[in-house]
Each structure stands twice: as C-alpha cells, then as structure tokens.
PDB file of C-alpha atoms in Angstrom:
ATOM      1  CA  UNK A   1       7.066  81.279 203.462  1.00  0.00           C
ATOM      2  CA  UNK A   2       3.863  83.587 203.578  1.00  0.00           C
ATOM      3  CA  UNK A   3       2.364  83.341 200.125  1.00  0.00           C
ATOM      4  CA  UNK A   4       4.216  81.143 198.934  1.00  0.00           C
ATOM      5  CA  UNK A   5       2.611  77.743 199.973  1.00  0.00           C
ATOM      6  CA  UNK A   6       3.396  74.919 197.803  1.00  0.00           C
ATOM      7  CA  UNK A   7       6.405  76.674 196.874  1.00  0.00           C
ATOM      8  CA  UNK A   8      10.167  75.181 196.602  1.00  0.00           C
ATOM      9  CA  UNK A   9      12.520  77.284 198.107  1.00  0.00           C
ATOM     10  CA  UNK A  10      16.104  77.784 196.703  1.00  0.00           C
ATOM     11  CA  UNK A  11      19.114  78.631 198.262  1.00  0.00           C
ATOM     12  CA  UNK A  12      22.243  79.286 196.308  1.00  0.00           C
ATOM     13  CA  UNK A  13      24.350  78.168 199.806  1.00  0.00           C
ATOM     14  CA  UNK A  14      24.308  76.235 202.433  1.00  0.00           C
ATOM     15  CA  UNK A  15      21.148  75.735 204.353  1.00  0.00           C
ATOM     16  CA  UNK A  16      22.039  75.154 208.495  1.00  0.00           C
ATOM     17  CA  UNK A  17      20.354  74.300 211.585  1.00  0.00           C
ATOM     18  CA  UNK A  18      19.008  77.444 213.956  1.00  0.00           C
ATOM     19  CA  UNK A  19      16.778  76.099 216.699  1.00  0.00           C
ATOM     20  CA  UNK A  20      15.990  79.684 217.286  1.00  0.00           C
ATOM     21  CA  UNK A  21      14.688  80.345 213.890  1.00  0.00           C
ATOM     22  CA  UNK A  22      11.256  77.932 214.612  1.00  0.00           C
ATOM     23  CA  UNK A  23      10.729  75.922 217.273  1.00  0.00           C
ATOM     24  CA  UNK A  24       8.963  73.141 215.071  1.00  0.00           C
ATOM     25  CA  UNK A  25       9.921  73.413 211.406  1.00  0.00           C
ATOM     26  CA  UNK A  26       6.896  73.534 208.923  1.00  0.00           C
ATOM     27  CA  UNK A  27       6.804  71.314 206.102  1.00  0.00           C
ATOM     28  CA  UNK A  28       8.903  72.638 203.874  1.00  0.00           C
ATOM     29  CA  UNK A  29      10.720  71.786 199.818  1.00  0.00           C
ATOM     30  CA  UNK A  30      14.250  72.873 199.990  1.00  0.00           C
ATOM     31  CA  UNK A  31      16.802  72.880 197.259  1.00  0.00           C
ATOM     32  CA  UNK A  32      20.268  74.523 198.170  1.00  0.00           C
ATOM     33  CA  UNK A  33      23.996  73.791 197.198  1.00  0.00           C
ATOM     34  CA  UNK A  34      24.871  71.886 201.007  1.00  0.00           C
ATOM     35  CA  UNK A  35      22.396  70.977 203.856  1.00  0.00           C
ATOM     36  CA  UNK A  36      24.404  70.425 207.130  1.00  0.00           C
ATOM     37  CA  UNK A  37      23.210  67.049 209.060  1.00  0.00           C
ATOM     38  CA  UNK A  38      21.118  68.904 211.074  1.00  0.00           C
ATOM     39  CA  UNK A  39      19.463  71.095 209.116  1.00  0.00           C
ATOM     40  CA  UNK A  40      18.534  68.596 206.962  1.00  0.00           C
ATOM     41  CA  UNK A  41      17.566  66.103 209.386  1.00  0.00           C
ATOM     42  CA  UNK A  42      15.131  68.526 210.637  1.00  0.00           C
ATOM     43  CA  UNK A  43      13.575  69.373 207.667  1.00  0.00           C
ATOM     44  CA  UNK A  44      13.156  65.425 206.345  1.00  0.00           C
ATOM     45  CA  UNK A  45      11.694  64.949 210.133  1.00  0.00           C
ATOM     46  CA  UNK A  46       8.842  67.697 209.730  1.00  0.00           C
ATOM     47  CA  UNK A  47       7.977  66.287 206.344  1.00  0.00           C
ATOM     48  CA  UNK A  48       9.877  68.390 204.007  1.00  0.00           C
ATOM     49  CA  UNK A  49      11.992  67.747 201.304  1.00  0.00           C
ATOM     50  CA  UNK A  50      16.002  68.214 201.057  1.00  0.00           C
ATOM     51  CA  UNK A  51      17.033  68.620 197.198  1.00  0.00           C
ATOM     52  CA  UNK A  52      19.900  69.353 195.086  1.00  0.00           C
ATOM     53  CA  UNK A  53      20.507  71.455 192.189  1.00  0.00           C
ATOM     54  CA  UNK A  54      20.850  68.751 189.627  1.00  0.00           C
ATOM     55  CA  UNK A  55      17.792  67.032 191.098  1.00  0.00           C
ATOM     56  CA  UNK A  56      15.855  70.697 190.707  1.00  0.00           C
ATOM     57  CA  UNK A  57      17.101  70.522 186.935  1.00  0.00           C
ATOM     58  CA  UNK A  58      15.526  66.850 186.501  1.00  0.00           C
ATOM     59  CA  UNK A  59      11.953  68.070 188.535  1.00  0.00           C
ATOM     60  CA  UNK A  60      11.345  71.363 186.956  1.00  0.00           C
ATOM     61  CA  UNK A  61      13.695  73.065 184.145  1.00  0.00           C
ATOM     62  CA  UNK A  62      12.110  75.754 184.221  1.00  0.00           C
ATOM     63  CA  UNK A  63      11.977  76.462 187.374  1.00  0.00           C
ATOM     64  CA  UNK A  64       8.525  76.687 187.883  1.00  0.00           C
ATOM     65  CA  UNK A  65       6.924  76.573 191.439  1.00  0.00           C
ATOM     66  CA  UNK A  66      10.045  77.771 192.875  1.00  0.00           C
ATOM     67  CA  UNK A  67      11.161  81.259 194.894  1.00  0.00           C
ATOM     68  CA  UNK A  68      14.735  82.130 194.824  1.00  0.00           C
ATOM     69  CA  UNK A  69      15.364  83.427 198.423  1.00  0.00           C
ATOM     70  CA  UNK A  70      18.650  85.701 198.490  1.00  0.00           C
ATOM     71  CA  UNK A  71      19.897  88.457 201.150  1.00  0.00           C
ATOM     72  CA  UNK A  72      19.601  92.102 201.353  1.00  0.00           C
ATOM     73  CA  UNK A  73      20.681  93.717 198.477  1.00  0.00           C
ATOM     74  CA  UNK A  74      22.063  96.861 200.056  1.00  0.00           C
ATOM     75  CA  UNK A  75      24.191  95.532 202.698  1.00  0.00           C
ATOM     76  CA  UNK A  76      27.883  95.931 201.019  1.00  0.00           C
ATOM     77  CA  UNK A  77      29.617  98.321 202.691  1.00  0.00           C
ATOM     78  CA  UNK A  78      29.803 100.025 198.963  1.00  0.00           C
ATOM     79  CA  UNK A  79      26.224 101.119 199.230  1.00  0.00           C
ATOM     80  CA  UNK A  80      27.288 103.570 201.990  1.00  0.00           C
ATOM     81  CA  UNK A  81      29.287 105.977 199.793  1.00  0.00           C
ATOM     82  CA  UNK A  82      26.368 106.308 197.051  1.00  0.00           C
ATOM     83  CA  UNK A  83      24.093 109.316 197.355  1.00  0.00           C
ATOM     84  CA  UNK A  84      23.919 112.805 198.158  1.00  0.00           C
ATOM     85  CA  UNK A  85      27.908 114.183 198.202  1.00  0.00           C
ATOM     86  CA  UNK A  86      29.469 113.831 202.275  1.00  0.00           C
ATOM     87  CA  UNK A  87      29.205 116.953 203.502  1.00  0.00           C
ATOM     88  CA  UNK A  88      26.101 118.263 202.220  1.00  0.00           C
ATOM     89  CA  UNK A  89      23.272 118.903 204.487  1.00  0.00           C
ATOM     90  CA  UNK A  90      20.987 116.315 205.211  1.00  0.00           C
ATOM     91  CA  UNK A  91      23.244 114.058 203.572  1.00  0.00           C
ATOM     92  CA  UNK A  92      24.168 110.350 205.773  1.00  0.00           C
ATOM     93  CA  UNK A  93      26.643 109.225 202.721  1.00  0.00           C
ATOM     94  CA  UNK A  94      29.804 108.319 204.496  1.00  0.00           C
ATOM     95  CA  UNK A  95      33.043 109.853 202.713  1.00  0.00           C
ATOM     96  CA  UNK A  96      35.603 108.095 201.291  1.00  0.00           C
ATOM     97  CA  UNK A  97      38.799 108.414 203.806  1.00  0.00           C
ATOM     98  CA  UNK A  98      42.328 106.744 204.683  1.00  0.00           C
ATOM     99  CA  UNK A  99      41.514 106.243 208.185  1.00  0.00           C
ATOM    100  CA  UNK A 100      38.991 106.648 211.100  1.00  0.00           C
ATOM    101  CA  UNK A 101      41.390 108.725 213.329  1.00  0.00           C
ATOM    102  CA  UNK A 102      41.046 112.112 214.736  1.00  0.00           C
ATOM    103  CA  UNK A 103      42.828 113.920 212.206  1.00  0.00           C
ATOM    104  CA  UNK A 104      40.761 112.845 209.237  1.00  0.00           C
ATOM    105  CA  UNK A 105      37.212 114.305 208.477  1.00  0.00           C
ATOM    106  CA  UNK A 106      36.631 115.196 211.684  1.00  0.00           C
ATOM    107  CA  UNK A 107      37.714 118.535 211.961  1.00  0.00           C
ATOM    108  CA  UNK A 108      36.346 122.310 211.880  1.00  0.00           C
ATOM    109  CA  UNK A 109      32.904 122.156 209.547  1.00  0.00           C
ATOM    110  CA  UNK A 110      32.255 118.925 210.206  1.00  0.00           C
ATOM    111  CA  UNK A 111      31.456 119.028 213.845  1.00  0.00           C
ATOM    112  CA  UNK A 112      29.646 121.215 216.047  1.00  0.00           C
ATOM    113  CA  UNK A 113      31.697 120.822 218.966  1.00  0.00           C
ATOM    114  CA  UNK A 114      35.032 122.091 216.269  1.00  0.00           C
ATOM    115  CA  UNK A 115      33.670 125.350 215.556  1.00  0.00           C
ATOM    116  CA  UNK A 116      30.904 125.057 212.981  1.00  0.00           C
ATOM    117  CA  UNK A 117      29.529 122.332 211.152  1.00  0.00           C
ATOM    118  CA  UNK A 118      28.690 122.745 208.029  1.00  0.00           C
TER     119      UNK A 118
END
C-alpha cells in the first residue's frame, strides 16, 4: 500500500489468492472476515500477518494503524440514472426503461440515423 507502510489492512470479505496481482507478495498485516488457503499461505510465507476481526478488536480497539480498503463507490448500476435528465444535451444519464429492444427509447429524437436527435 503506497503511504501506508506499517499499516494493517482490512478487508470486510474474503481475501484470495491472484498470482497475477504480484509476483512476490510484500510483507504485508492483513485482517479480513475469510483468507482462502492460498491466499493466506502466501501472505504468512512473505512475512505478513493473517488476522481476524476479533483478534483486530483484542490488538487495537480503536482501530488505530489500520486502512479500511473497500471498492468503488460508484459502481451500482443505480449510479447510472443520477444526473442531468436522459435526453438532455450533453447528458450520458441512462433512462429508466422496460426493455433494451428496438421499440423503446430508441426512436425519432433520440437518434440521428431516425430523423433528428434531439
């Protein structure tokens, strides 16, 4: 973690292997909900340290020293109806519809190959 050396990382999940993600793991303090074998086999091998929750709790209770690592925020599909009204111009905010076909939103004004778009 660039930084963040001498860090614990925490992972509300499972940590798993990816031998594509580093080809030699750095030594690393991991707390997370699961480890898979592997993953955590790796991680003990390079030095690190594989923890749980409750064992977090006992080490630091207030969390101290620690980064919560969590995905992107954005990424529900949700996120893609917010913003400027469908329709509008300049506007990529996807409408709400029944269905992807042909008949639905994809008529005159909203392509230029229909007529006009709008």
């Amino acid at each position: 973690m660039d930084g963040k050396d001498g860090k614990m990382a925490v992972v509300v999940g499972t940590v798993t292997d990816d031998k594509r993600v580093f080809a030699d793991v750095p030594e690393l303090k991991v707390c997370a909900l699961r480890f898979t074998e592997a993953a955590r086999a790796r991680i003990t091998k390079a030095g690190g340290e594989c923890l749980t929750f409750d064992k977090l709790a006992m080490r630091s209770p207030l969390g101290k020293g620690t980064v919560l690592l969590r995905g992107p925020v954005k990424s529900r599909e949700a996120e893609r109806h917010f913003g400027k009204a469908p329709g509008v111009p300049n506007s990529t905010t996807a409408p709400y519809v029944r269905s992807k076909g042909r008949k639905f939103e994809k008529a005159r004004g909203r392509r230029k190959s229909r007529g006009f778009k709008v």
